[in-house]
Amino acid sequence: MSRISGRLLRRLGRRTGTPATPEAADPAGTGAETAVPPHTVREDFPHRHLLRSSEAPDSPVRDLVHDLPADPRRPVVVVDVPPAAAGNLGEELGALLARLREDAPLAVRLVLSGAGAAPGGGTPLAQRLAEAWELTIEAPDAPAVLTPGGLLHVAEPATPGGGWWRFAPGTAPEPLGIRLPAPRWQRALARVPLGPIGACVARPVPAGLLLSPAGAAAPLPDEAAYAVAVHPERLSVLLGAPRAEPVPADDLATLLAGLPAESRRTVRLVPVDGRDPVGLAESVCDLLGTEIEVALGLPLPATGDEDGAETVRLVSIEGEFTWPALLTALVCSPTGIDGSRPAPRPVSWDLPASAGTSEGEPPASLRLPSGARAVAVRSGLWCGAAPEPPAEAGNRPADARALRVELDADCLADPAARDRHLRDLAALLADLPPAARTHAELAAPEQADPALITELRRFAIRTGLALATPSHPGRGGTTGTAGTAGTTGPAGTTGTAGTAGTAGTAGSARSASTTNTAGPAGPTGTAPEAKVGMTAPLAGSGVTAGVTKGVQAEARLTGLMTPAIPATPAKPSDALSPATPTAAVAPSIPAAPVS
């Protein structure tokens, strides 16, 4: 990192006004317009600030900074400036620090990768800034990632126990951990040994830990493992990797047994490999003799005005997001002493409240105005006259390619009642988020006669559903069979996401949803809109390594993300992105104004 000359310190110390915009030179005095060279400009949002290139007015980082949580006690400064525009970066940063110092914040969070590192044993840039401006500054010692939801993460700290550091004038740097703000469970994880566990490797990720096969590469920040919502009170253990072998139950049991007791009691399992997780979870329950909560997809953080809720999205084995789960979490139990296993217990679901009533109904179900029940199940939605679906429907694993809407024969037998049930079902489907409707597939009863098939076909056309006929009840099986840990389904393979998996197809927020109050899982919320996910400023060649775009389908996976993480033993060096950090060049340190 560059050191500043005394002359530059004095020059910056005298300046008190707003930084001037570089003017184009016209040495001939002709008045002709010449190209203005790229330079650093500043954009201010309440308690959030972006330093970017003048040539990137529509920088994707701009929207991400705007969406960050605003905390007047800890303003955030994000630096996204390529080398060509860094000539006046020191002046802009100095002016901003002067302005922030007047507000007496608890700390300024500087999102400039490597600003907390000590180059060659020297003084970190963040420490020098803290001393010069008499501010407390929090900065990373390595490439930093801003995850969906606003948590700041350092995947590979420069030193053991490092990551984010707090620098205050006249005091030694204080390590803050790899996540900022620190979840309650972060300190407990410091005692958990990571690395090889059987045939797998345990790695830290923003939401907690990732257990994936040893042959799988470490996840990149634009992949599903970095999209999972970070719960401030509950540790998440992510399972698997796209296109990788399944996680063995023994390895997962070993990892969970090594967690501190408090974290283990509230842990939730989150599949990121596209496989149905219930069979694996039940096998681990037997190995540990305890209940375990499992998410039936990826919990994604709330955005905009969703009031802290999460939405759970299924992911294919290729790592692509598909439909939002209606049944979002289950608690699995070990086999009892009599050899029987209790059915998984719903603890979280997401059904549109406007479609019916949940009062007095079993978990994860609604009574429709027609008297039929609509029940959220792993595979999608079951509709019938009975209070609960049959075991075959209730235990069917999800297929990431299709949200299965299953109609029970009992509610279709009487033509008059059938019309009422179908009308109410259509109203319920209309209240689902667009991604759910796009992936919805109507499954006719196995014994449906031709006349009923004709009517259901017309209903599917009117409501925009695909129709699975009795001879083709699904689209090729599931990605994991219930009761078998980590195995793939016997019929077919999971395909890629459909049109709802492309950016920009998700619709607006929907009506209020019913949620449960049982169990530790938080409430589910409205479906997020699609948005383009981003990569984050990173201390690479020049001031930052630049910002690249990564499309995240349907999940509004907004967040500053690094385009690559440094190699790990499980990730060969030849797999590194060209944007991997090289020699970092930091802005010249601005001095405090001369009194």
Coordinates of C-alpha atoms in Angstrom, one line a residue, residues 286-564:
D286 CA -30.8 -41.7 14.3
L287 CA -27.0 -41.2 14.7
L288 CA -27.3 -38.4 17.2
G289 CA -30.6 -39.4 18.9
T290 CA -32.1 -36.0 18.6
E291 CA -34.4 -33.9 16.5
I292 CA -33.1 -31.6 13.8
E293 CA -34.7 -28.8 11.8
V294 CA -34.2 -28.8 8.1
A295 CA -35.0 -26.1 5.6
L296 CA -36.7 -27.4 2.4
G297 CA -34.7 -25.0 0.2
L298 CA -32.5 -21.9 0.6
P299 CA -33.7 -19.3 3.1
L300 CA -33.1 -16.0 1.4
P301 CA -33.0 -12.7 3.3
A302 CA -35.8 -10.1 3.2
T303 CA -35.3 -7.1 1.0
G304 CA -37.1 -3.8 0.7
D305 CA -40.2 -3.6 3.0
E306 CA -40.4 -7.3 3.9
D307 CA -39.9 -6.6 7.6
G308 CA -37.2 -9.1 8.3
A309 CA -39.0 -12.1 6.9
E310 CA -37.3 -14.9 4.9
T311 CA -38.4 -16.7 1.8
V312 CA -37.3 -20.2 1.0
R313 CA -36.3 -21.0 -2.6
L314 CA -35.6 -24.4 -4.1
V315 CA -32.4 -24.8 -6.0
S316 CA -31.6 -27.3 -8.7
I317 CA -28.6 -29.7 -8.7
E318 CA -27.0 -27.2 -11.2
G319 CA -27.3 -24.5 -8.5
E320 CA -30.1 -22.5 -10.1
F321 CA -32.9 -21.0 -8.1
T322 CA -36.4 -22.2 -9.1
W323 CA -39.7 -22.0 -7.1
P324 CA -40.4 -20.7 -3.6
A325 CA -41.3 -23.5 -1.2
L326 CA -44.7 -23.5 0.3
L327 CA -43.7 -25.8 3.1
T328 CA -40.4 -24.2 4.1
A329 CA -39.1 -26.2 7.1
L330 CA -39.6 -29.5 9.0
V331 CA -38.4 -31.0 12.2
C332 CA -37.2 -34.5 11.7
S333 CA -37.1 -37.1 14.5
P334 CA -35.1 -40.2 15.3
T335 CA -36.6 -43.7 15.1
G336 CA -38.4 -44.6 18.3
I337 CA -37.7 -47.6 20.6
D338 CA -40.6 -49.4 18.9
G339 CA -38.8 -49.1 15.5
S340 CA -41.3 -46.5 14.1
R341 CA -40.3 -43.0 13.1
P342 CA -42.6 -40.0 13.6
A343 CA -43.5 -38.1 10.5
P344 CA -41.5 -34.9 10.0
R345 CA -43.3 -32.0 11.7
P346 CA -44.0 -28.8 9.8
V347 CA -42.6 -25.7 11.7
S348 CA -42.6 -23.1 8.9
W349 CA -44.8 -22.6 5.8
D350 CA -45.9 -19.9 3.4
L351 CA -49.5 -19.9 2.2
P352 CA -51.5 -16.9 1.1
A353 CA -53.7 -15.9 4.0
S354 CA -56.4 -14.4 1.7
A355 CA -57.2 -17.9 0.1
G356 CA -58.8 -19.4 3.2
T357 CA -58.6 -19.7 7.0
S358 CA -56.0 -21.5 9.1
E359 CA -57.9 -21.3 12.4
G360 CA -58.4 -24.7 13.9
E361 CA -56.7 -26.4 11.0
P362 CA -53.6 -28.7 11.1
P363 CA -50.2 -27.1 10.5
A364 CA -49.4 -25.9 7.0
S365 CA -53.0 -26.0 5.9
L366 CA -55.9 -23.8 4.9
R367 CA -59.6 -24.4 4.7
L368 CA -60.9 -23.0 1.5
P369 CA -64.3 -21.4 1.3
S370 CA -65.6 -24.5 -0.6
G371 CA -64.7 -26.7 2.4
A372 CA -61.7 -28.3 0.8
R373 CA -58.3 -28.2 2.4
A374 CA -55.1 -26.9 0.8
V375 CA -52.0 -28.2 2.5
A376 CA -48.4 -27.2 1.9
V377 CA -46.3 -30.3 1.3
R378 CA -42.7 -30.9 0.3
S379 CA -43.6 -31.4 -3.3
G380 CA -45.8 -28.3 -3.5
L381 CA -49.5 -28.2 -2.7
W382 CA -52.1 -30.9 -2.0
C383 CA -55.9 -30.1 -2.2
G384 CA -58.5 -32.5 -0.9
A385 CA -61.5 -33.1 1.3
A386 CA -59.6 -34.8 4.1
P387 CA -57.9 -32.7 6.9
E388 CA -54.5 -34.1 6.0
P389 CA -53.0 -35.5 2.7
P390 CA -52.3 -39.2 2.4
A391 CA -48.8 -40.3 3.2
E392 CA -47.8 -40.7 -0.4
A393 CA -48.6 -37.1 -1.1
G394 CA -47.3 -35.8 2.2
N395 CA -43.9 -37.6 1.9
R396 CA -43.2 -37.0 -1.7
P397 CA -39.9 -35.2 -2.1
A398 CA -39.8 -31.9 -4.0
D399 CA -38.7 -31.7 -7.6
A400 CA -36.9 -28.4 -8.1
R401 CA -38.3 -28.2 -11.7
A402 CA -42.0 -28.3 -10.8
L403 CA -44.2 -27.2 -8.0
R404 CA -46.7 -30.1 -7.9
V405 CA -50.3 -29.2 -7.3
E406 CA -52.1 -32.4 -6.5
L407 CA -55.8 -32.8 -6.5
D408 CA -57.4 -35.6 -4.4
A409 CA -60.1 -37.7 -6.2
D410 CA -62.5 -37.1 -3.3
C411 CA -62.9 -33.4 -4.0
L412 CA -63.5 -34.0 -7.7
A413 CA -66.2 -36.7 -7.5
D414 CA -69.2 -34.4 -7.3
P415 CA -69.4 -32.1 -10.3
A416 CA -71.0 -29.2 -8.4
A417 CA -68.5 -29.4 -5.5
R418 CA -65.7 -29.8 -8.1
D419 CA -66.5 -26.4 -9.6
R420 CA -66.4 -24.7 -6.2
H421 CA -63.1 -26.4 -5.3
L422 CA -61.4 -25.6 -8.6
R423 CA -62.6 -21.9 -8.3
D424 CA -61.1 -21.6 -4.8
L425 CA -57.9 -23.4 -5.9
A426 CA -57.6 -20.9 -8.8
A427 CA -57.9 -18.0 -6.4
L428 CA -55.2 -19.5 -4.1
L429 CA -52.9 -20.0 -7.1
A430 CA -53.4 -16.5 -8.2
D431 CA -52.0 -15.3 -4.8
L432 CA -48.8 -17.3 -5.2
P433 CA -45.7 -15.4 -6.3
P434 CA -45.0 -15.5 -10.1
A435 CA -42.1 -17.9 -9.7
A436 CA -44.4 -20.4 -8.0
R437 CA -47.1 -20.1 -10.7
T438 CA -44.5 -20.4 -13.5
H439 CA -43.3 -23.7 -12.1
A440 CA -46.7 -25.0 -11.0
E441 CA -47.8 -28.4 -12.5
L442 CA -51.3 -29.8 -12.0
A443 CA -51.3 -33.5 -11.2
A444 CA -54.6 -35.3 -12.0
P445 CA -55.7 -38.2 -9.8
E446 CA -54.3 -41.6 -10.9
Q447 CA -57.8 -43.0 -11.7
A448 CA -59.2 -40.0 -13.4
D449 CA -61.5 -40.8 -16.3
P450 CA -61.2 -39.1 -19.7
A451 CA -64.0 -36.6 -19.0
L452 CA -62.3 -35.4 -15.8
I453 CA -58.9 -35.2 -17.6
T454 CA -60.5 -33.0 -20.2
E455 CA -62.0 -30.7 -17.5
L456 CA -58.7 -30.5 -15.6
R457 CA -56.8 -29.8 -18.9
R458 CA -59.1 -26.8 -19.5
F459 CA -58.6 -25.7 -15.9
A460 CA -54.8 -25.9 -16.3
I461 CA -55.0 -23.8 -19.4
R462 CA -57.2 -21.1 -17.7
T463 CA -54.9 -20.9 -14.7
G464 CA -51.6 -21.0 -16.6
L465 CA -50.5 -24.4 -15.2
A466 CA -48.8 -27.3 -16.9
L467 CA -50.8 -30.6 -16.7
A468 CA -49.2 -33.9 -15.6
T469 CA -51.5 -36.6 -16.9
P470 CA -52.0 -39.8 -14.9
S471 CA -49.6 -41.6 -17.3
H472 CA -47.0 -38.9 -16.6
P473 CA -47.5 -37.9 -13.0
G474 CA -44.2 -36.0 -12.7
R475 CA -41.4 -34.6 -14.7
G476 CA -38.9 -37.3 -14.0
G477 CA -38.5 -38.0 -10.4
T478 CA -36.9 -36.1 -7.5
T479 CA -33.4 -35.3 -6.5
G480 CA -33.4 -37.4 -3.3
T481 CA -35.6 -40.1 -1.9
A482 CA -37.1 -39.8 1.5
G483 CA -35.5 -42.0 4.1
T484 CA -32.2 -42.5 2.2
A485 CA -29.4 -40.2 3.2
G486 CA -27.9 -38.4 0.3
T487 CA -29.1 -40.6 -2.6
T488 CA -30.6 -39.5 -5.8
G489 CA -34.1 -40.3 -6.9
P490 CA -34.7 -43.4 -9.0
A491 CA -36.5 -41.6 -11.8
G492 CA -34.9 -39.0 -14.0
T493 CA -32.7 -36.1 -13.1
T494 CA -33.3 -32.6 -12.1
G495 CA -33.2 -30.2 -15.0
T496 CA -32.4 -26.5 -15.2
A497 CA -34.7 -23.8 -14.1
G498 CA -37.4 -22.6 -16.5
T499 CA -38.3 -19.1 -17.4
A500 CA -38.7 -18.1 -13.8
G501 CA -35.0 -18.7 -13.3
T502 CA -33.9 -15.8 -15.5
A503 CA -33.4 -12.3 -14.1
G504 CA -36.2 -9.9 -14.3
T505 CA -39.2 -12.3 -14.4
A506 CA -40.3 -12.2 -10.8
G507 CA -43.3 -10.1 -10.1
S508 CA -44.3 -7.8 -7.3
A509 CA -44.9 -8.6 -3.7
R510 CA -48.1 -10.6 -3.0
S511 CA -50.6 -10.6 -0.2
A512 CA -49.9 -11.5 3.4
S513 CA -49.0 -15.1 4.1
T514 CA -49.9 -17.4 6.8
T515 CA -47.0 -18.5 9.1
N516 CA -46.7 -20.8 12.0
T517 CA -45.7 -20.0 15.5
A518 CA -44.4 -23.4 16.5
G519 CA -40.7 -24.2 16.7
P520 CA -37.7 -21.8 16.4
A521 CA -38.0 -21.0 12.8
G522 CA -38.7 -17.4 11.9
P523 CA -41.8 -16.3 9.9
T524 CA -41.8 -16.5 6.2
G525 CA -42.7 -13.5 4.1
T526 CA -43.5 -12.3 0.6
A527 CA -41.6 -13.4 -2.4
P528 CA -38.8 -11.1 -3.4
E529 CA -38.5 -9.5 -6.8
A530 CA -35.8 -10.6 -9.2
K531 CA -32.7 -8.6 -9.3
V532 CA -29.2 -8.8 -10.7
G533 CA -26.8 -9.9 -8.1
M534 CA -23.4 -8.2 -8.0
T535 CA -19.8 -8.7 -7.2
A536 CA -18.1 -6.5 -4.6
P537 CA -15.3 -4.1 -4.5
L538 CA -12.1 -5.9 -3.9
A539 CA -8.6 -4.8 -3.3
G540 CA -7.0 -6.1 -6.5
S541 CA -5.0 -4.6 -9.2
G542 CA -5.1 -0.9 -8.5
V543 CA -7.5 0.4 -5.8
T544 CA -10.1 -2.3 -6.4
A545 CA -10.3 -5.2 -8.7
G546 CA -13.4 -3.8 -10.4
V547 CA -16.9 -4.9 -10.2
T548 CA -18.4 -7.7 -12.4
K549 CA -22.0 -8.8 -12.7
G550 CA -23.4 -12.1 -11.9
V551 CA -27.1 -12.8 -12.7
Q552 CA -29.0 -14.3 -9.8
A553 CA -32.4 -15.6 -10.9
E554 CA -35.6 -14.7 -9.1
A555 CA -33.9 -14.4 -5.7
R556 CA -33.1 -10.7 -5.5
L557 CA -29.6 -11.8 -4.5
T558 CA -28.4 -8.2 -4.2
G559 CA -25.1 -7.9 -2.5
L560 CA -21.5 -6.8 -3.1
M561 CA -19.6 -9.9 -3.9
T562 CA -16.0 -10.6 -4.9
P563 CA -15.6 -12.1 -8.3
A564 CA -13.3 -14.8 -6.9

